[in-house]
Amino acid sequence: MTTCLWCGFSQAQETKQTVYWELPDGLRAIEITHTPSISCPDCQMVYQEDDVVEEIEDQLFLIDTSRLSSTVTYEELMSQPRRLKRNYFK
């Protein structure tokens, strides 16, 4: 259990959810399944914590996104080979 960042409810749950993400070039979006998320039964908010958002954003910036299908699991996305070692623009 974790505390919901939106309402402060102390029994929010860690879950895996499907999210939709715009690629850095802005030309399309992809569906990312089984993404680590937080689900709050009190306020009904479902969200991804900042570190997960940053991991996804960095990975999409560092890989060849033209090779991604329209649907990918979080694990598949994170295991894609990187063209750069890290995001040098941060």
Short mmCIF file of N, CA and C in Angstrom, two decimals:
data_model
loop_
_atom_site.label_atom_id
_atom_site.label_comp_id
_atom_site.label_asym_id
_atom_site.label_seq_id
_atom_site.Cartn_x
_atom_site.Cartn_y
_atom_site.Cartn_z
N MET A 1 0.84 -1.19 0.00
CA MET A 1 0.00 0.00 0.00
C MET A 1 0.88 1.25 0.00
N THR A 2 0.38 2.27 -0.60
CA THR A 2 1.09 3.54 -0.68
C THR A 2 0.08 4.66 -0.50
N THR A 3 0.56 5.86 -0.31
CA THR A 3 -0.31 7.01 -0.14
C THR A 3 -0.57 7.67 -1.50
N CYS A 4 -1.83 7.94 -1.79
CA CYS A 4 -2.21 8.59 -3.03
C CYS A 4 -1.70 10.02 -3.05
N LEU A 5 -1.02 10.39 -4.13
CA LEU A 5 -0.50 11.75 -4.25
C LEU A 5 -1.60 12.78 -4.53
N TRP A 6 -2.77 12.32 -4.95
CA TRP A 6 -3.85 13.23 -5.29
C TRP A 6 -4.73 13.55 -4.09
N CYS A 7 -5.11 12.53 -3.31
CA CYS A 7 -6.05 12.78 -2.21
C CYS A 7 -5.48 12.46 -0.83
N GLY A 8 -4.31 11.80 -0.79
CA GLY A 8 -3.69 11.48 0.48
C GLY A 8 -4.19 10.19 1.13
N PHE A 9 -5.06 9.46 0.45
CA PHE A 9 -5.58 8.20 0.99
C PHE A 9 -4.41 7.24 1.18
N SER A 10 -4.34 6.62 2.35
CA SER A 10 -3.17 5.82 2.71
C SER A 10 -3.20 4.38 2.19
N GLN A 11 -4.25 4.00 1.47
CA GLN A 11 -4.33 2.62 1.00
C GLN A 11 -4.42 2.51 -0.52
N ALA A 12 -3.73 3.40 -1.23
CA ALA A 12 -3.65 3.29 -2.68
C ALA A 12 -2.82 2.05 -3.00
N GLN A 13 -3.05 1.49 -4.18
CA GLN A 13 -2.41 0.23 -4.53
C GLN A 13 -1.53 0.38 -5.76
N GLU A 14 -0.42 -0.36 -5.75
CA GLU A 14 0.43 -0.44 -6.93
C GLU A 14 -0.22 -1.42 -7.89
N THR A 15 -0.37 -1.01 -9.15
CA THR A 15 -1.01 -1.84 -10.17
C THR A 15 -0.21 -1.76 -11.46
N LYS A 16 -0.66 -2.46 -12.45
CA LYS A 16 -0.12 -2.38 -13.81
C LYS A 16 -1.28 -1.93 -14.69
N GLN A 17 -1.09 -0.86 -15.44
CA GLN A 17 -2.16 -0.29 -16.25
C GLN A 17 -1.70 -0.08 -17.69
N THR A 18 -2.65 0.13 -18.57
CA THR A 18 -2.37 0.50 -19.95
C THR A 18 -2.38 2.02 -20.04
N VAL A 19 -1.34 2.57 -20.66
CA VAL A 19 -1.24 4.02 -20.85
C VAL A 19 -1.00 4.30 -22.33
N TYR A 20 -1.25 5.53 -22.72
CA TYR A 20 -1.04 5.96 -24.10
C TYR A 20 -0.05 7.10 -24.09
N TRP A 21 0.97 6.99 -24.94
CA TRP A 21 2.07 7.94 -24.89
C TRP A 21 2.38 8.49 -26.26
N GLU A 22 2.50 9.80 -26.35
CA GLU A 22 2.91 10.43 -27.60
C GLU A 22 4.42 10.28 -27.74
N LEU A 23 4.86 9.89 -28.94
CA LEU A 23 6.29 9.74 -29.19
C LEU A 23 6.95 11.11 -29.29
N PRO A 24 8.26 11.18 -29.01
CA PRO A 24 8.94 12.48 -29.01
C PRO A 24 8.81 13.27 -30.30
N ASP A 25 8.69 12.58 -31.45
CA ASP A 25 8.56 13.31 -32.71
C ASP A 25 7.15 13.85 -32.92
N GLY A 26 6.21 13.46 -32.08
CA GLY A 26 4.84 13.97 -32.14
C GLY A 26 4.01 13.42 -33.28
N LEU A 27 4.53 12.45 -34.02
CA LEU A 27 3.82 11.95 -35.19
C LEU A 27 2.79 10.86 -34.87
N ARG A 28 2.95 10.19 -33.75
CA ARG A 28 1.98 9.16 -33.37
C ARG A 28 2.10 8.89 -31.87
N ALA A 29 1.14 8.13 -31.40
CA ALA A 29 1.14 7.70 -30.00
C ALA A 29 1.14 6.19 -29.98
N ILE A 30 1.61 5.63 -28.88
CA ILE A 30 1.62 4.18 -28.71
C ILE A 30 0.88 3.81 -27.43
N GLU A 31 0.47 2.57 -27.37
CA GLU A 31 -0.17 2.01 -26.19
C GLU A 31 0.90 1.21 -25.45
N ILE A 32 1.08 1.51 -24.17
CA ILE A 32 2.06 0.79 -23.34
C ILE A 32 1.27 0.04 -22.28
N THR A 33 1.29 -1.30 -22.37
CA THR A 33 0.54 -2.12 -21.43
C THR A 33 1.42 -2.51 -20.24
N HIS A 34 0.78 -2.91 -19.17
CA HIS A 34 1.46 -3.37 -17.95
C HIS A 34 2.43 -2.33 -17.38
N THR A 35 2.03 -1.08 -17.43
CA THR A 35 2.86 0.02 -16.92
C THR A 35 2.67 0.15 -15.42
N PRO A 36 3.77 0.20 -14.64
CA PRO A 36 3.64 0.40 -13.19
C PRO A 36 2.85 1.67 -12.89
N SER A 37 1.82 1.54 -12.08
CA SER A 37 0.90 2.64 -11.80
C SER A 37 0.44 2.57 -10.35
N ILE A 38 -0.22 3.63 -9.95
CA ILE A 38 -0.86 3.71 -8.63
C ILE A 38 -2.35 3.89 -8.88
N SER A 39 -3.16 3.11 -8.18
CA SER A 39 -4.61 3.19 -8.29
C SER A 39 -5.18 3.48 -6.90
N CYS A 40 -5.97 4.53 -6.82
CA CYS A 40 -6.56 4.92 -5.53
C CYS A 40 -8.04 4.57 -5.51
N PRO A 41 -8.45 3.70 -4.58
CA PRO A 41 -9.86 3.34 -4.49
C PRO A 41 -10.73 4.46 -3.89
N ASP A 42 -10.10 5.45 -3.27
CA ASP A 42 -10.86 6.53 -2.63
C ASP A 42 -11.25 7.61 -3.64
N CYS A 43 -10.27 8.15 -4.38
CA CYS A 43 -10.57 9.22 -5.34
C CYS A 43 -10.67 8.70 -6.79
N GLN A 44 -10.41 7.41 -6.98
CA GLN A 44 -10.49 6.76 -8.29
C GLN A 44 -9.39 7.19 -9.27
N MET A 45 -8.40 7.91 -8.80
CA MET A 45 -7.31 8.35 -9.67
C MET A 45 -6.38 7.18 -9.95
N VAL A 46 -5.94 7.08 -11.19
CA VAL A 46 -4.92 6.11 -11.60
C VAL A 46 -3.82 6.93 -12.26
N TYR A 47 -2.60 6.77 -11.79
CA TYR A 47 -1.50 7.59 -12.31
C TYR A 47 -0.18 6.85 -12.23
N GLN A 48 0.81 7.39 -12.91
CA GLN A 48 2.15 6.85 -12.87
C GLN A 48 3.01 7.81 -12.04
N GLU A 49 3.85 7.25 -11.21
CA GLU A 49 4.72 8.08 -10.39
C GLU A 49 5.77 8.75 -11.28
N ASP A 50 6.34 9.83 -10.79
CA ASP A 50 7.27 10.65 -11.57
C ASP A 50 8.46 9.85 -12.11
N ASP A 51 8.98 8.92 -11.33
CA ASP A 51 10.14 8.15 -11.80
C ASP A 51 9.78 7.26 -12.98
N VAL A 52 8.57 6.71 -13.00
CA VAL A 52 8.13 5.88 -14.12
C VAL A 52 7.94 6.75 -15.37
N VAL A 53 7.33 7.92 -15.20
CA VAL A 53 7.14 8.85 -16.32
C VAL A 53 8.49 9.23 -16.91
N GLU A 54 9.45 9.54 -16.05
CA GLU A 54 10.78 9.93 -16.51
C GLU A 54 11.47 8.77 -17.24
N GLU A 55 11.33 7.55 -16.73
CA GLU A 55 11.92 6.38 -17.39
C GLU A 55 11.35 6.20 -18.79
N ILE A 56 10.03 6.32 -18.93
CA ILE A 56 9.38 6.16 -20.23
C ILE A 56 9.83 7.26 -21.18
N GLU A 57 9.79 8.50 -20.71
CA GLU A 57 10.20 9.64 -21.55
C GLU A 57 11.64 9.49 -22.02
N ASP A 58 12.54 9.14 -21.11
CA ASP A 58 13.95 8.96 -21.48
C ASP A 58 14.11 7.84 -22.48
N GLN A 59 13.46 6.71 -22.22
CA GLN A 59 13.59 5.56 -23.12
C GLN A 59 13.09 5.89 -24.51
N LEU A 60 11.96 6.56 -24.62
CA LEU A 60 11.42 6.92 -25.93
C LEU A 60 12.34 7.89 -26.67
N PHE A 61 13.05 8.70 -25.93
CA PHE A 61 13.98 9.65 -26.54
C PHE A 61 15.25 8.95 -27.02
N LEU A 62 15.62 7.86 -26.36
CA LEU A 62 16.92 7.22 -26.60
C LEU A 62 16.86 6.03 -27.56
N ILE A 63 15.68 5.59 -27.95
CA ILE A 63 15.58 4.42 -28.82
C ILE A 63 15.08 4.82 -30.21
N ASP A 64 15.14 3.89 -31.13
CA ASP A 64 14.59 4.09 -32.47
C ASP A 64 13.10 3.78 -32.41
N THR A 65 12.28 4.81 -32.24
CA THR A 65 10.84 4.61 -32.06
C THR A 65 10.14 4.14 -33.33
N SER A 66 10.79 4.27 -34.48
CA SER A 66 10.17 3.80 -35.72
C SER A 66 10.00 2.28 -35.72
N ARG A 67 10.74 1.60 -34.87
CA ARG A 67 10.65 0.14 -34.78
C ARG A 67 9.56 -0.34 -33.83
N LEU A 68 8.96 0.58 -33.09
CA LEU A 68 7.93 0.20 -32.13
C LEU A 68 6.60 -0.05 -32.82
N SER A 69 5.91 -1.09 -32.40
CA SER A 69 4.55 -1.31 -32.89
C SER A 69 3.63 -0.34 -32.14
N SER A 70 2.37 -0.34 -32.51
CA SER A 70 1.43 0.58 -31.87
C SER A 70 1.10 0.18 -30.44
N THR A 71 1.36 -1.09 -30.09
CA THR A 71 1.17 -1.57 -28.73
C THR A 71 2.42 -2.30 -28.28
N VAL A 72 2.89 -1.98 -27.08
CA VAL A 72 4.09 -2.59 -26.52
C VAL A 72 3.92 -2.70 -25.02
N THR A 73 4.50 -3.72 -24.41
CA THR A 73 4.45 -3.80 -22.95
C THR A 73 5.53 -2.87 -22.38
N TYR A 74 5.36 -2.50 -21.13
CA TYR A 74 6.35 -1.66 -20.46
C TYR A 74 7.72 -2.34 -20.48
N GLU A 75 7.76 -3.63 -20.19
CA GLU A 75 9.03 -4.36 -20.18
C GLU A 75 9.67 -4.40 -21.56
N GLU A 76 8.87 -4.61 -22.60
CA GLU A 76 9.40 -4.61 -23.97
C GLU A 76 9.98 -3.24 -24.31
N LEU A 77 9.26 -2.21 -23.94
CA LEU A 77 9.75 -0.85 -24.20
C LEU A 77 11.08 -0.60 -23.52
N MET A 78 11.14 -0.96 -22.25
CA MET A 78 12.36 -0.67 -21.48
C MET A 78 13.53 -1.55 -21.90
N SER A 79 13.29 -2.63 -22.61
CA SER A 79 14.38 -3.51 -23.03
C SER A 79 14.87 -3.20 -24.45
N GLN A 80 14.27 -2.20 -25.10
CA GLN A 80 14.72 -1.82 -26.45
C GLN A 80 16.16 -1.29 -26.40
N PRO A 81 16.97 -1.65 -27.40
CA PRO A 81 18.34 -1.13 -27.41
C PRO A 81 18.36 0.39 -27.60
N ARG A 82 19.23 1.03 -26.87
CA ARG A 82 19.34 2.49 -26.92
C ARG A 82 20.37 2.93 -27.95
N ARG A 83 20.08 4.04 -28.62
CA ARG A 83 21.04 4.62 -29.55
C ARG A 83 22.04 5.51 -28.80
N LEU A 84 21.62 6.03 -27.67
CA LEU A 84 22.47 6.83 -26.79
C LEU A 84 22.47 6.18 -25.42
N LYS A 85 23.51 6.43 -24.63
CA LYS A 85 23.59 5.84 -23.29
C LYS A 85 22.65 6.51 -22.31
N ARG A 86 22.46 7.81 -22.48
CA ARG A 86 21.59 8.55 -21.57
C ARG A 86 21.07 9.80 -22.26
N ASN A 87 20.13 10.44 -21.65
CA ASN A 87 19.55 11.67 -22.19
C ASN A 87 20.48 12.84 -21.83
N TYR A 88 21.24 13.30 -22.79
CA TYR A 88 22.22 14.37 -22.54
C TYR A 88 21.58 15.74 -22.52
N PHE A 89 20.29 15.83 -22.78
CA PHE A 89 19.59 17.11 -22.85
C PHE A 89 18.89 17.47 -21.55
N LYS A 90 19.06 16.65 -20.53
CA LYS A 90 18.42 16.93 -19.25
C LYS A 90 19.29 17.80 -18.39
#
